[in-house]
PDB file of N, CA and C in Angstrom:
ATOM      1  N   ASP A   1     -98.454 -96.622 -35.602  1.00  0.00           N
ATOM      2  CA  ASP A   1     -96.538 -96.637 -35.521  1.00  0.00           C
ATOM      3  C   ASP A   1     -95.920 -97.962 -36.090  1.00  0.00           C
ATOM      4  N   ASP A   2     -95.145 -97.576 -36.774  1.00  0.00           N
ATOM      5  CA  ASP A   2     -94.341 -99.041 -36.972  1.00  0.00           C
ATOM      6  C   ASP A   2     -92.336 -98.561 -36.001  1.00  0.00           C
ATOM      7  N   ASP A   3     -92.897 -98.649 -34.908  1.00  0.00           N
ATOM      8  CA  ASP A   3     -91.492 -98.564 -33.852  1.00  0.00           C
ATOM      9  C   ASP A   3     -91.238-100.066 -34.443  1.00  0.00           C
ATOM     10  N   ASP A   4     -89.887 -99.935 -34.627  1.00  0.00           N
ATOM     11  CA  ASP A   4     -88.884-100.986 -34.865  1.00  0.00           C
ATOM     12  C   ASP A   4     -87.720-101.464 -33.829  1.00  0.00           C
ATOM     13  N   GLY A   5     -87.971-100.637 -33.450  1.00  0.00           N
ATOM     14  CA  GLY A   5     -86.973-100.476 -31.821  1.00  0.00           C
ATOM     15  C   GLY A   5     -85.322 -99.676 -32.268  1.00  0.00           C
ATOM     16  N   LEU A   6     -84.971 -99.279 -33.870  1.00  0.00           N
ATOM     17  CA  LEU A   6     -83.678 -98.777 -34.350  1.00  0.00           C
ATOM     18  C   LEU A   6     -84.340 -97.035 -34.113  1.00  0.00           C
ATOM     19  N   LEU A   7     -83.816 -96.780 -33.742  1.00  0.00           N
ATOM     20  CA  LEU A   7     -83.430 -95.191 -33.979  1.00  0.00           C
ATOM     21  C   LEU A   7     -82.270 -94.742 -35.612  1.00  0.00           C
ATOM     22  N   THR A   8     -82.874 -94.324 -35.984  1.00  0.00           N
ATOM     23  CA  THR A   8     -82.026 -93.495 -37.463  1.00  0.00           C
ATOM     24  C   THR A   8     -81.922 -92.002 -37.227  1.00  0.00           C
ATOM     25  N   MET A   9     -81.340 -91.972 -38.694  1.00  0.00           N
ATOM     26  CA  MET A   9     -81.061 -90.413 -38.669  1.00  0.00           C
ATOM     27  C   MET A   9     -82.715 -90.306 -39.508  1.00  0.00           C
ATOM     28  N   ALA A  10     -83.749 -90.674 -39.817  1.00  0.00           N
ATOM     29  CA  ALA A  10     -84.867 -89.910 -40.032  1.00  0.00           C
ATOM     30  C   ALA A  10     -85.683 -89.998 -39.049  1.00  0.00           C
ATOM     31  N   ASP A  11     -85.679 -90.976 -37.746  1.00  0.00           N
ATOM     32  CA  ASP A  11     -86.231 -90.703 -37.171  1.00  0.00           C
ATOM     33  C   ASP A  11     -85.511 -89.157 -35.977  1.00  0.00           C
ATOM     34  N   ILE A  12     -84.769 -88.980 -36.190  1.00  0.00           N
ATOM     35  CA  ILE A  12     -83.723 -87.934 -34.904  1.00  0.00           C
ATOM     36  C   ILE A  12     -84.241 -86.838 -36.102  1.00  0.00           C
ATOM     37  N   THR A  13     -83.739 -85.973 -37.070  1.00  0.00           N
ATOM     38  CA  THR A  13     -84.564 -85.222 -38.108  1.00  0.00           C
ATOM     39  C   THR A  13     -85.505 -85.352 -38.347  1.00  0.00           C
ATOM     40  N   GLU A  14     -86.454 -86.082 -37.985  1.00  0.00           N
ATOM     41  CA  GLU A  14     -87.848 -85.892 -38.450  1.00  0.00           C
ATOM     42  C   GLU A  14     -88.672 -86.240 -37.306  1.00  0.00           C
ATOM     43  N   LYS A  15     -88.012 -86.743 -36.543  1.00  0.00           N
ATOM     44  CA  LYS A  15     -89.391 -86.077 -35.138  1.00  0.00           C
ATOM     45  C   LYS A  15     -88.802 -85.673 -33.629  1.00  0.00           C
ATOM     46  N   LEU A  16     -87.240 -85.053 -33.848  1.00  0.00           N
ATOM     47  CA  LEU A  16     -86.621 -85.339 -32.310  1.00  0.00           C
ATOM     48  C   LEU A  16     -87.215 -83.874 -32.558  1.00  0.00           C
ATOM     49  N   GLN A  17     -86.872 -82.670 -31.743  1.00  0.00           N
ATOM     50  CA  GLN A  17     -86.717 -81.307 -31.575  1.00  0.00           C
ATOM     51  C   GLN A  17     -85.905 -81.128 -29.454  1.00  0.00           C
ATOM     52  N   LEU A  18     -84.478 -80.644 -29.850  1.00  0.00           N
ATOM     53  CA  LEU A  18     -83.929 -81.340 -28.854  1.00  0.00           C
ATOM     54  C   LEU A  18     -83.750 -79.951 -28.325  1.00  0.00           C
ATOM     55  N   ALA A  19     -83.639 -79.838 -26.561  1.00  0.00           N
ATOM     56  CA  ALA A  19     -83.577 -78.270 -26.425  1.00  0.00           C
ATOM     57  C   ALA A  19     -82.632 -77.631 -26.672  1.00  0.00           C
ATOM     58  N   PRO A  20     -82.315 -76.310 -27.703  1.00  0.00           N
ATOM     59  CA  PRO A  20     -81.567 -75.749 -27.781  1.00  0.00           C
ATOM     60  C   PRO A  20     -79.524 -76.102 -27.500  1.00  0.00           C
ATOM     61  N   ARG A  21     -78.716 -75.852 -27.401  1.00  0.00           N
ATOM     62  CA  ARG A  21     -77.441 -76.602 -26.415  1.00  0.00           C
ATOM     63  C   ARG A  21     -77.973 -78.045 -25.200  1.00  0.00           C
ATOM     64  N   SER A  22     -78.732 -78.401 -26.260  1.00  0.00           N
ATOM     65  CA  SER A  22     -78.528 -80.055 -25.171  1.00  0.00           C
ATOM     66  C   SER A  22     -77.575 -80.475 -25.409  1.00  0.00           C
ATOM     67  N   THR A  23     -76.722 -81.470 -24.587  1.00  0.00           N
ATOM     68  CA  THR A  23     -75.586 -82.779 -24.318  1.00  0.00           C
ATOM     69  C   THR A  23     -76.741 -84.375 -25.015  1.00  0.00           C
ATOM     70  N   VAL A  24     -76.114 -83.920 -25.714  1.00  0.00           N
ATOM     71  CA  VAL A  24     -76.483 -86.111 -26.146  1.00  0.00           C
ATOM     72  C   VAL A  24     -75.464 -87.109 -26.171  1.00  0.00           C
ATOM     73  N   VAL A  25     -75.893 -88.195 -25.743  1.00  0.00           N
ATOM     74  CA  VAL A  25     -74.917 -88.870 -24.670  1.00  0.00           C
ATOM     75  C   VAL A  25     -75.392 -90.609 -25.849  1.00  0.00           C
ATOM     76  N   LEU A  26     -74.976 -90.876 -26.255  1.00  0.00           N
ATOM     77  CA  LEU A  26     -74.355 -91.967 -26.595  1.00  0.00           C
ATOM     78  C   LEU A  26     -73.548 -93.264 -26.101  1.00  0.00           C
ATOM     79  N   SER A  27     -73.533 -93.652 -25.506  1.00  0.00           N
ATOM     80  CA  SER A  27     -73.052 -95.052 -24.936  1.00  0.00           C
ATOM     81  C   SER A  27     -72.593 -95.896 -24.985  1.00  0.00           C
ATOM     82  N   ALA A  28     -73.294 -96.513 -26.217  1.00  0.00           N
ATOM     83  CA  ALA A  28     -72.764 -97.780 -26.950  1.00  0.00           C
ATOM     84  C   ALA A  28     -71.574 -97.938 -28.233  1.00  0.00           C
ATOM     85  N   CYS A  29     -71.509 -99.164 -28.645  1.00  0.00           N
ATOM     86  CA  CYS A  29     -69.992 -99.519 -29.538  1.00  0.00           C
ATOM     87  C   CYS A  29     -70.059 -98.502 -30.927  1.00  0.00           C
ATOM     88  N   GLU A  30     -69.328 -97.682 -31.133  1.00  0.00           N
ATOM     89  CA  GLU A  30     -69.207 -97.243 -32.405  1.00  0.00           C
ATOM     90  C   GLU A  30     -70.912 -96.744 -32.341  1.00  0.00           C
ATOM     91  N   THR A  31     -71.118 -95.549 -31.690  1.00  0.00           N
ATOM     92  CA  THR A  31     -72.325 -94.676 -32.269  1.00  0.00           C
ATOM     93  C   THR A  31     -71.517 -93.326 -33.037  1.00  0.00           C
ATOM     94  N   GLY A  32     -70.529 -93.427 -32.826  1.00  0.00           N
ATOM     95  CA  GLY A  32     -69.427 -92.017 -34.423  1.00  0.00           C
ATOM     96  C   GLY A  32     -69.281 -92.000 -35.022  1.00  0.00           C
ATOM     97  N   LEU A  33     -70.192 -93.661 -35.610  1.00  0.00           N
ATOM     98  CA  LEU A  33     -69.432 -94.287 -37.188  1.00  0.00           C
ATOM     99  C   LEU A  33     -70.068 -93.707 -37.643  1.00  0.00           C
ATOM    100  N   GLY A  34     -70.022 -93.526 -39.625  1.00  0.00           N
ATOM    101  CA  GLY A  34     -71.214 -93.041 -40.386  1.00  0.00           C
ATOM    102  C   GLY A  34     -70.730 -93.587 -41.867  1.00  0.00           C
ATOM    103  N   ALA A  35     -71.232 -93.005 -42.399  1.00  0.00           N
ATOM    104  CA  ALA A  35     -71.258 -92.708 -43.975  1.00  0.00           C
ATOM    105  C   ALA A  35     -69.905 -91.651 -44.434  1.00  0.00           C
ATOM    106  N   ILE A  36     -69.270 -92.257 -45.356  1.00  0.00           N
ATOM    107  CA  ILE A  36     -68.212 -90.753 -45.164  1.00  0.00           C
ATOM    108  C   ILE A  36     -69.247 -90.223 -46.335  1.00  0.00           C
ATOM    109  N   GLN A  37     -68.796 -89.072 -46.682  1.00  0.00           N
ATOM    110  CA  GLN A  37     -69.727 -88.472 -48.139  1.00  0.00           C
ATOM    111  C   GLN A  37     -69.028 -87.220 -48.610  1.00  0.00           C
ATOM    112  N   ALA A  38     -69.696 -86.713 -49.111  1.00  0.00           N
ATOM    113  CA  ALA A  38     -68.991 -85.379 -49.733  1.00  0.00           C
ATOM    114  C   ALA A  38     -69.216 -84.502 -48.815  1.00  0.00           C
ATOM    115  N   GLU A  39     -70.261 -84.574 -47.684  1.00  0.00           N
ATOM    116  CA  GLU A  39     -70.077 -83.857 -47.103  1.00  0.00           C
ATOM    117  C   GLU A  39     -69.928 -83.999 -46.094  1.00  0.00           C
ATOM    118  N   GLY A  40     -69.002 -85.003 -45.851  1.00  0.00           N
ATOM    119  CA  GLY A  40     -68.455 -85.376 -44.196  1.00  0.00           C
ATOM    120  C   GLY A  40     -68.781 -86.396 -43.650  1.00  0.00           C
ATOM    121  N   VAL A  41     -68.780 -87.046 -42.947  1.00  0.00           N
ATOM    122  CA  VAL A  41     -69.472 -88.229 -42.209  1.00  0.00           C
ATOM    123  C   VAL A  41     -70.596 -87.973 -42.087  1.00  0.00           C
ATOM    124  N   VAL A  42     -71.655 -88.939 -42.135  1.00  0.00           N
ATOM    125  CA  VAL A  42     -72.711 -88.734 -41.951  1.00  0.00           C
ATOM    126  C   VAL A  42     -73.444 -89.634 -41.184  1.00  0.00           C
ATOM    127  N   GLY A  43     -73.653 -89.290 -40.332  1.00  0.00           N
ATOM    128  CA  GLY A  43     -73.939 -90.424 -38.881  1.00  0.00           C
ATOM    129  C   GLY A  43     -75.221 -90.331 -37.617  1.00  0.00           C
ATOM    130  N   LEU A  44     -75.567 -90.427 -36.850  1.00  0.00           N
ATOM    131  CA  LEU A  44     -76.318 -89.805 -35.631  1.00  0.00           C
ATOM    132  C   LEU A  44     -76.118 -89.513 -34.695  1.00  0.00           C
ATOM    133  N   SER A  45     -74.788 -88.805 -34.738  1.00  0.00           N
ATOM    134  CA  SER A  45     -74.156 -87.470 -34.462  1.00  0.00           C
ATOM    135  C   SER A  45     -74.512 -85.903 -35.192  1.00  0.00           C
ATOM    136  N   ARG A  46     -74.296 -86.193 -36.254  1.00  0.00           N
ATOM    137  CA  ARG A  46     -74.381 -85.222 -37.392  1.00  0.00           C
ATOM    138  C   ARG A  46     -76.268 -85.029 -37.356  1.00  0.00           C
ATOM    139  N   SER A  47     -76.907 -86.056 -37.306  1.00  0.00           N
ATOM    140  CA  SER A  47     -77.847 -85.995 -37.024  1.00  0.00           C
ATOM    141  C   SER A  47     -79.103 -85.616 -36.548  1.00  0.00           C
ATOM    142  N   LEU A  48     -78.105 -85.447 -35.146  1.00  0.00           N
ATOM    143  CA  LEU A  48     -78.207 -84.730 -33.701  1.00  0.00           C
ATOM    144  C   LEU A  48     -78.173 -83.754 -33.744  1.00  0.00           C
ATOM    145  N   LEU A  49     -76.347 -83.459 -33.839  1.00  0.00           N
ATOM    146  CA  LEU A  49     -76.423 -81.796 -33.987  1.00  0.00           C
ATOM    147  C   LEU A  49     -77.056 -81.140 -34.726  1.00  0.00           C
ATOM    148  N   SER A  50     -78.038 -80.984 -36.151  1.00  0.00           N
ATOM    149  CA  SER A  50     -79.038 -81.063 -36.992  1.00  0.00           C
ATOM    150  C   SER A  50     -79.831 -80.704 -36.391  1.00  0.00           C
ATOM    151  N   SER A  51     -80.667 -81.177 -35.263  1.00  0.00           N
ATOM    152  CA  SER A  51     -81.612 -81.680 -34.734  1.00  0.00           C
ATOM    153  C   SER A  51     -81.691 -80.350 -33.330  1.00  0.00           C
ATOM    154  N   GLY A  52     -80.922 -79.489 -33.226  1.00  0.00           N
ATOM    155  CA  GLY A  52     -80.538 -78.943 -32.517  1.00  0.00           C
ATOM    156  C   GLY A  52     -79.542 -78.931 -31.091  1.00  0.00           C
ATOM    157  N   ALA A  53     -78.943 -79.927 -31.029  1.00  0.00           N
ATOM    158  CA  ALA A  53     -77.803 -80.559 -30.041  1.00  0.00           C
ATOM    159  C   ALA A  53     -77.075 -79.392 -29.664  1.00  0.00           C
ATOM    160  N   GLY A  54     -76.470 -78.798 -29.103  1.00  0.00           N
ATOM    161  CA  GLY A  54     -75.191 -78.514 -28.631  1.00  0.00           C
ATOM    162  C   GLY A  54     -74.090 -79.105 -28.784  1.00  0.00           C
ATOM    163  N   ALA A  55     -74.020 -80.439 -28.483  1.00  0.00           N
ATOM    164  CA  ALA A  55     -72.817 -80.858 -28.516  1.00  0.00           C
ATOM    165  C   ALA A  55     -73.382 -83.260 -28.535  1.00  0.00           C
ATOM    166  N   THR A  56     -72.521 -83.589 -28.665  1.00  0.00           N
ATOM    167  CA  THR A  56     -72.393 -85.340 -28.474  1.00  0.00           C
ATOM    168  C   THR A  56     -71.222 -85.825 -28.458  1.00  0.00           C
ATOM    169  N   VAL A  57     -71.641 -86.298 -27.658  1.00  0.00           N
ATOM    170  CA  VAL A  57     -71.145 -87.470 -26.758  1.00  0.00           C
ATOM    171  C   VAL A  57     -70.882 -88.941 -28.012  1.00  0.00           C
ATOM    172  N   VAL A  58     -69.645 -89.526 -28.413  1.00  0.00           N
ATOM    173  CA  VAL A  58     -70.075 -90.661 -29.026  1.00  0.00           C
ATOM    174  C   VAL A  58     -68.714 -91.241 -29.072  1.00  0.00           C
ATOM    175  N   SER A  59     -69.007 -92.709 -29.125  1.00  0.00           N
ATOM    176  CA  SER A  59     -67.884 -93.426 -29.406  1.00  0.00           C
ATOM    177  C   SER A  59     -67.695 -94.177 -30.567  1.00  0.00           C
ATOM    178  N   LEU A  60     -65.607 -93.993 -31.100  1.00  0.00           N
ATOM    179  CA  LEU A  60     -65.686 -94.228 -32.764  1.00  0.00           C
ATOM    180  C   LEU A  60     -65.204 -96.146 -32.420  1.00  0.00           C
ATOM    181  N   TRP A  61     -65.397 -96.708 -31.038  1.00  0.00           N
ATOM    182  CA  TRP A  61     -64.573 -97.987 -31.040  1.00  0.00           C
ATOM    183  C   TRP A  61     -65.357 -98.887 -30.090  1.00  0.00           C
ATOM    184  N   VAL A  62     -65.080-100.028 -29.827  1.00  0.00           N
ATOM    185  CA  VAL A  62     -66.413-101.377 -29.605  1.00  0.00           C
ATOM    186  C   VAL A  62     -65.533-100.660 -27.240  1.00  0.00           C
ATOM    187  N   VAL A  63     -66.636-100.632 -27.047  1.00  0.00           N
ATOM    188  CA  VAL A  63     -66.403-100.032 -25.496  1.00  0.00           C
ATOM    189  C   VAL A  63     -66.836-101.510 -24.800  1.00  0.00           C
ATOM    190  N   ALA A  64     -65.975-101.660 -23.544  1.00  0.00           N
ATOM    191  CA  ALA A  64     -66.707-102.399 -23.187  1.00  0.00           C
ATOM    192  C   ALA A  64     -68.331-102.615 -21.759  1.00  0.00           C
ATOM    193  N   ASP A  65     -68.892-103.164 -21.448  1.00  0.00           N
ATOM    194  CA  ASP A  65     -69.872-102.944 -20.603  1.00  0.00           C
ATOM    195  C   ASP A  65     -69.663-101.683 -19.370  1.00  0.00           C
ATOM    196  N   GLY A  66     -68.499-102.894 -19.133  1.00  0.00           N
ATOM    197  CA  GLY A  66     -68.303-101.940 -16.901  1.00  0.00           C
ATOM    198  C   GLY A  66     -67.303-100.477 -16.999  1.00  0.00           C
ATOM    199  N   ALA A  67     -66.667-100.640 -18.043  1.00  0.00           N
ATOM    200  CA  ALA A  67     -65.871 -99.264 -17.651  1.00  0.00           C
ATOM    201  C   ALA A  67     -66.566 -98.464 -18.287  1.00  0.00           C
ATOM    202  N   THR A  68     -67.766 -98.772 -19.393  1.00  0.00           N
ATOM    203  CA  THR A  68     -68.462 -97.677 -20.118  1.00  0.00           C
ATOM    204  C   THR A  68     -69.755 -97.225 -18.416  1.00  0.00           C
ATOM    205  N   LYS A  69     -69.657 -98.056 -17.881  1.00  0.00           N
ATOM    206  CA  LYS A  69     -70.994 -97.421 -17.311  1.00  0.00           C
ATOM    207  C   LYS A  69     -70.340 -96.537 -16.024  1.00  0.00           C
ATOM    208  N   HIS A  70     -69.420 -97.280 -15.417  1.00  0.00           N
ATOM    209  CA  HIS A  70     -68.119 -96.068 -14.660  1.00  0.00           C
ATOM    210  C   HIS A  70     -68.379 -95.060 -15.278  1.00  0.00           C
ATOM    211  N   LEU A  71     -67.882 -94.894 -16.635  1.00  0.00           N
ATOM    212  CA  LEU A  71     -66.800 -93.612 -17.089  1.00  0.00           C
ATOM    213  C   LEU A  71     -68.121 -93.001 -17.144  1.00  0.00           C
ATOM    214  N   MET A  72     -69.701 -93.157 -17.687  1.00  0.00           N
ATOM    215  CA  MET A  72     -70.562 -92.087 -18.202  1.00  0.00           C
ATOM    216  C   MET A  72     -71.261 -92.255 -16.913  1.00  0.00           C
ATOM    217  N   GLY A  73     -71.288 -92.608 -15.200  1.00  0.00           N
ATOM    218  CA  GLY A  73     -71.789 -92.302 -14.550  1.00  0.00           C
ATOM    219  C   GLY A  73     -70.751 -90.946 -13.859  1.00  0.00           C
ATOM    220  N   GLN A  74     -69.450 -91.291 -14.540  1.00  0.00           N
ATOM    221  CA  GLN A  74     -68.801 -90.292 -13.064  1.00  0.00           C
ATOM    222  C   GLN A  74     -68.555 -89.153 -14.741  1.00  0.00           C
ATOM    223  N   LEU A  75     -69.075 -89.424 -15.873  1.00  0.00           N
ATOM    224  CA  LEU A  75     -69.356 -87.821 -16.370  1.00  0.00           C
ATOM    225  C   LEU A  75     -70.827 -87.181 -15.773  1.00  0.00           C
ATOM    226  N   TYR A  76     -72.024 -87.856 -15.825  1.00  0.00           N
ATOM    227  CA  TYR A  76     -72.724 -87.151 -15.340  1.00  0.00           C
ATOM    228  C   TYR A  76     -72.338 -86.521 -14.190  1.00  0.00           C
ATOM    229  N   ARG A  77     -71.669 -86.937 -13.644  1.00  0.00           N
ATOM    230  CA  ARG A  77     -71.660 -86.531 -11.452  1.00  0.00           C
ATOM    231  C   ARG A  77     -70.433 -85.509 -11.848  1.00  0.00           C
ATOM    232  N   ASN A  78     -70.004 -85.177 -12.910  1.00  0.00           N
ATOM    233  CA  ASN A  78     -68.745 -83.786 -13.195  1.00  0.00           C
ATOM    234  C   ASN A  78     -69.948 -83.427 -13.970  1.00  0.00           C
ATOM    235  N   LEU A  79     -70.478 -82.972 -14.821  1.00  0.00           N
ATOM    236  CA  LEU A  79     -71.681 -82.258 -15.519  1.00  0.00           C
ATOM    237  C   LEU A  79     -72.586 -81.401 -14.229  1.00  0.00           C
ATOM    238  N   THR A  80     -72.774 -82.087 -13.159  1.00  0.00           N
ATOM    239  CA  THR A  80     -73.840 -81.443 -12.618  1.00  0.00           C
ATOM    240  C   THR A  80     -73.017 -81.560 -11.435  1.00  0.00           C
ATOM    241  N   ASP A  81     -71.481 -81.356 -10.641  1.00  0.00           N
ATOM    242  CA  ASP A  81     -71.012 -81.339  -9.568  1.00  0.00           C
ATOM    243  C   ASP A  81     -71.540 -79.226  -9.428  1.00  0.00           C
ATOM    244  N   THR A  82     -71.433 -79.266  -8.192  1.00  0.00           N
ATOM    245  CA  THR A  82     -72.815 -78.014  -8.479  1.00  0.00           C
ATOM    246  C   THR A  82     -71.689 -77.448  -7.490  1.00  0.00           C
ATOM    247  N   GLU A  83     -69.820 -77.745  -6.773  1.00  0.00           N
ATOM    248  CA  GLU A  83     -69.131 -77.595  -6.522  1.00  0.00           C
ATOM    249  C   GLU A  83     -68.457 -76.154  -7.970  1.00  0.00           C
ATOM    250  N   GLU A  84     -68.959 -76.936  -8.573  1.00  0.00           N
ATOM    251  CA  GLU A  84     -67.665 -76.085 -10.024  1.00  0.00           C
ATOM    252  C   GLU A  84     -69.092 -74.571 -10.511  1.00  0.00           C
ATOM    253  N   GLY A  85     -70.105 -74.733  -9.991  1.00  0.00           N
ATOM    254  CA  GLY A  85     -71.109 -73.817  -9.522  1.00  0.00           C
ATOM    255  C   GLY A  85     -72.172 -74.339 -10.837  1.00  0.00           C
ATOM    256  N   ALA A  86     -73.160 -73.575 -10.987  1.00  0.00           N
ATOM    257  CA  ALA A  86     -74.137 -73.556 -11.343  1.00  0.00           C
ATOM    258  C   ALA A  86     -74.067 -74.763 -13.064  1.00  0.00           C
ATOM    259  N   GLY A  87     -74.209 -75.879 -13.110  1.00  0.00           N
ATOM    260  CA  GLY A  87     -74.590 -76.770 -14.164  1.00  0.00           C
ATOM    261  C   GLY A  87     -72.908 -77.446 -14.233  1.00  0.00           C
ATOM    262  N   GLY A  88     -72.277 -77.659 -13.515  1.00  0.00           N
ATOM    263  CA  GLY A  88     -71.276 -78.293 -13.715  1.00  0.00           C
ATOM    264  C   GLY A  88     -70.330 -77.713 -14.404  1.00  0.00           C
ATOM    265  N   VAL A  89     -69.458 -78.379 -14.819  1.00  0.00           N
ATOM    266  CA  VAL A  89     -68.522 -78.304 -15.855  1.00  0.00           C
ATOM    267  C   VAL A  89     -69.246 -78.250 -17.371  1.00  0.00           C
ATOM    268  N   SER A  90     -68.190 -77.767 -18.511  1.00  0.00           N
ATOM    269  CA  SER A  90     -68.680 -78.033 -19.618  1.00  0.00           C
ATOM    270  C   SER A  90     -68.404 -79.866 -19.887  1.00  0.00           C
ATOM    271  N   VAL A  91     -69.010 -79.231 -21.013  1.00  0.00           N
ATOM    272  CA  VAL A  91     -69.023 -81.609 -21.369  1.00  0.00           C
ATOM    273  C   VAL A  91     -67.456 -81.725 -21.642  1.00  0.00           C
ATOM    274  N   ALA A  92     -66.557 -81.054 -22.240  1.00  0.00           N
ATOM    275  CA  ALA A  92     -65.329 -81.915 -22.821  1.00  0.00           C
ATOM    276  C   ALA A  92     -64.533 -81.944 -21.451  1.00  0.00           C
ATOM    277  N   LYS A  93     -64.724 -80.989 -20.996  1.00  0.00           N
ATOM    278  CA  LYS A  93     -64.187 -80.831 -19.156  1.00  0.00           C
ATOM    279  C   LYS A  93     -64.879 -82.088 -18.630  1.00  0.00           C
ATOM    280  N   GLY A  94     -65.871 -82.126 -18.429  1.00  0.00           N
ATOM    281  CA  GLY A  94     -66.476 -83.499 -17.696  1.00  0.00           C
ATOM    282  C   GLY A  94     -65.847 -84.672 -17.951  1.00  0.00           C
ATOM    283  N   LEU A  95     -65.682 -84.334 -19.718  1.00  0.00           N
ATOM    284  CA  LEU A  95     -65.204 -85.856 -19.982  1.00  0.00           C
ATOM    285  C   LEU A  95     -64.161 -86.370 -19.672  1.00  0.00           C
ATOM    286  N   GLN A  96     -63.091 -85.365 -19.516  1.00  0.00           N
ATOM    287  CA  GLN A  96     -61.684 -85.480 -19.885  1.00  0.00           C
ATOM    288  C   GLN A  96     -61.443 -85.921 -18.041  1.00  0.00           C
ATOM    289  N   ARG A  97     -62.075 -85.637 -17.334  1.00  0.00           N
ATOM    290  CA  ARG A  97     -61.885 -85.468 -16.024  1.00  0.00           C
ATOM    291  C   ARG A  97     -62.396 -87.144 -15.716  1.00  0.00           C
ATOM    292  N   ALA A  98     -63.072 -87.420 -15.778  1.00  0.00           N
ATOM    293  CA  ALA A  98     -64.152 -88.247 -15.997  1.00  0.00           C
ATOM    294  C   ALA A  98     -63.057 -89.299 -17.117  1.00  0.00           C
ATOM    295  N   MET A  99     -62.357 -89.586 -17.533  1.00  0.00           N
ATOM    296  CA  MET A  99     -61.681 -90.070 -18.179  1.00  0.00           C
ATOM    297  C   MET A  99     -59.911 -90.615 -17.426  1.00  0.00           C
ATOM    298  N   VAL A 100     -59.914 -89.601 -16.893  1.00  0.00           N
ATOM    299  CA  VAL A 100     -58.604 -89.781 -15.850  1.00  0.00           C
ATOM    300  C   VAL A 100     -58.784 -89.938 -14.648  1.00  0.00           C
ATOM    301  N   THR A 101     -60.588 -89.616 -14.535  1.00  0.00           N
ATOM    302  CA  THR A 101     -60.570 -90.941 -12.547  1.00  0.00           C
ATOM    303  C   THR A 101     -60.687 -92.278 -13.334  1.00  0.00           C
ATOM    304  N   CYS A 102     -61.067 -92.830 -14.480  1.00  0.00           N
ATOM    305  CA  CYS A 102     -61.378 -94.001 -15.092  1.00  0.00           C
ATOM    306  C   CYS A 102     -59.940 -94.210 -15.423  1.00  0.00           C
ATOM    307  N   LEU A 103     -59.355 -93.828 -15.203  1.00  0.00           N
ATOM    308  CA  LEU A 103     -57.732 -94.480 -15.829  1.00  0.00           C
ATOM    309  C   LEU A 103     -57.467 -95.706 -14.533  1.00  0.00           C
ATOM    310  N   GLY A 104     -56.644 -96.715 -15.593  1.00  0.00           N
ATOM    311  CA  GLY A 104     -56.804 -97.840 -14.881  1.00  0.00           C
ATOM    312  C   GLY A 104     -55.322 -97.875 -14.447  1.00  0.00           C
ATOM    313  N   LYS A 105     -53.913 -98.233 -13.863  1.00  0.00           N
ATOM    314  CA  LYS A 105     -52.523 -98.353 -13.738  1.00  0.00           C
ATOM    315  C   LYS A 105     -51.572 -99.287 -15.057  1.00  0.00           C
ATOM    316  N   ARG A 106     -52.383 -99.082 -15.740  1.00  0.00           N
ATOM    317  CA  ARG A 106     -51.955 -99.602 -16.983  1.00  0.00           C
ATOM    318  C   ARG A 106     -52.667 -98.988 -18.430  1.00  0.00           C
ATOM    319  N   GLY A 107     -53.361 -97.845 -17.673  1.00  0.00           N
ATOM    320  CA  GLY A 107     -53.304 -96.960 -18.770  1.00  0.00           C
ATOM    321  C   GLY A 107     -54.601 -96.991 -19.733  1.00  0.00           C
ATOM    322  N   ARG A 108     -55.399 -97.972 -19.594  1.00  0.00           N
ATOM    323  CA  ARG A 108     -56.442 -97.844 -20.297  1.00  0.00           C
ATOM    324  C   ARG A 108     -57.902 -97.864 -19.185  1.00  0.00           C
ATOM    325  N   LEU A 109     -58.851 -97.216 -20.150  1.00  0.00           N
ATOM    326  CA  LEU A 109     -60.346 -97.024 -18.646  1.00  0.00           C
ATOM    327  C   LEU A 109     -61.135 -98.292 -18.570  1.00  0.00           C
ATOM    328  N   GLU A 110     -60.691 -98.481 -16.706  1.00  0.00           N
ATOM    329  CA  GLU A 110     -61.309 -99.510 -16.346  1.00  0.00           C
ATOM    330  C   GLU A 110     -62.229 -99.280 -15.039  1.00  0.00           C
ATOM    331  N   PRO A 111     -62.904 -99.630 -14.635  1.00  0.00           N
ATOM    332  CA  PRO A 111     -63.293 -99.636 -13.497  1.00  0.00           C
ATOM    333  C   PRO A 111     -63.218 -99.205 -12.514  1.00  0.00           C
ATOM    334  N   GLN A 112     -63.034 -97.908 -11.712  1.00  0.00           N
ATOM    335  CA  GLN A 112     -62.034 -98.273 -10.415  1.00  0.00           C
ATOM    336  C   GLN A 112     -63.552 -97.908  -9.132  1.00  0.00           C
ATOM    337  N   PRO A 113     -62.275 -98.056  -8.352  1.00  0.00           N
ATOM    338  CA  PRO A 113     -63.932 -98.094  -7.364  1.00  0.00           C
ATOM    339  C   PRO A 113     -64.056 -96.544  -6.407  1.00  0.00           C
ATOM    340  N   ALA A 114     -65.139 -96.112  -5.944  1.00  0.00           N
ATOM    341  CA  ALA A 114     -65.143 -95.396  -5.892  1.00  0.00           C
ATOM    342  C   ALA A 114     -64.716 -94.206  -4.313  1.00  0.00           C
ATOM    343  N   PRO A 115     -64.395 -93.230  -4.733  1.00  0.00           N
ATOM    344  CA  PRO A 115     -64.025 -92.548  -3.752  1.00  0.00           C
ATOM    345  C   PRO A 115     -64.676 -92.784  -2.383  1.00  0.00           C
TER     346      PRO A 115
END
């Protein structure tokens, strides 16, 4: 195995078999960027969708580690919140709620104390 530790579009399309309608979260910096080609933006997100993911959550910019940790934790809590019914809320609604929870007084995503 030639595992170099890098995840490529070829690795995703050739080796991954994602469960239908699964959500894949890539919470590192600029994971939503890709090459612009005639077919549109080609990158990890598009490869994941082609491999069966129902949704992807990616970043188009540099993100701070602390704020990202808090945002992702809140997102996962929202997605699994049983008060919302089986399976929690949609990915879009869960992310929206996580962002609102994390918004600081200056209008930026900053870690907030847990309630």
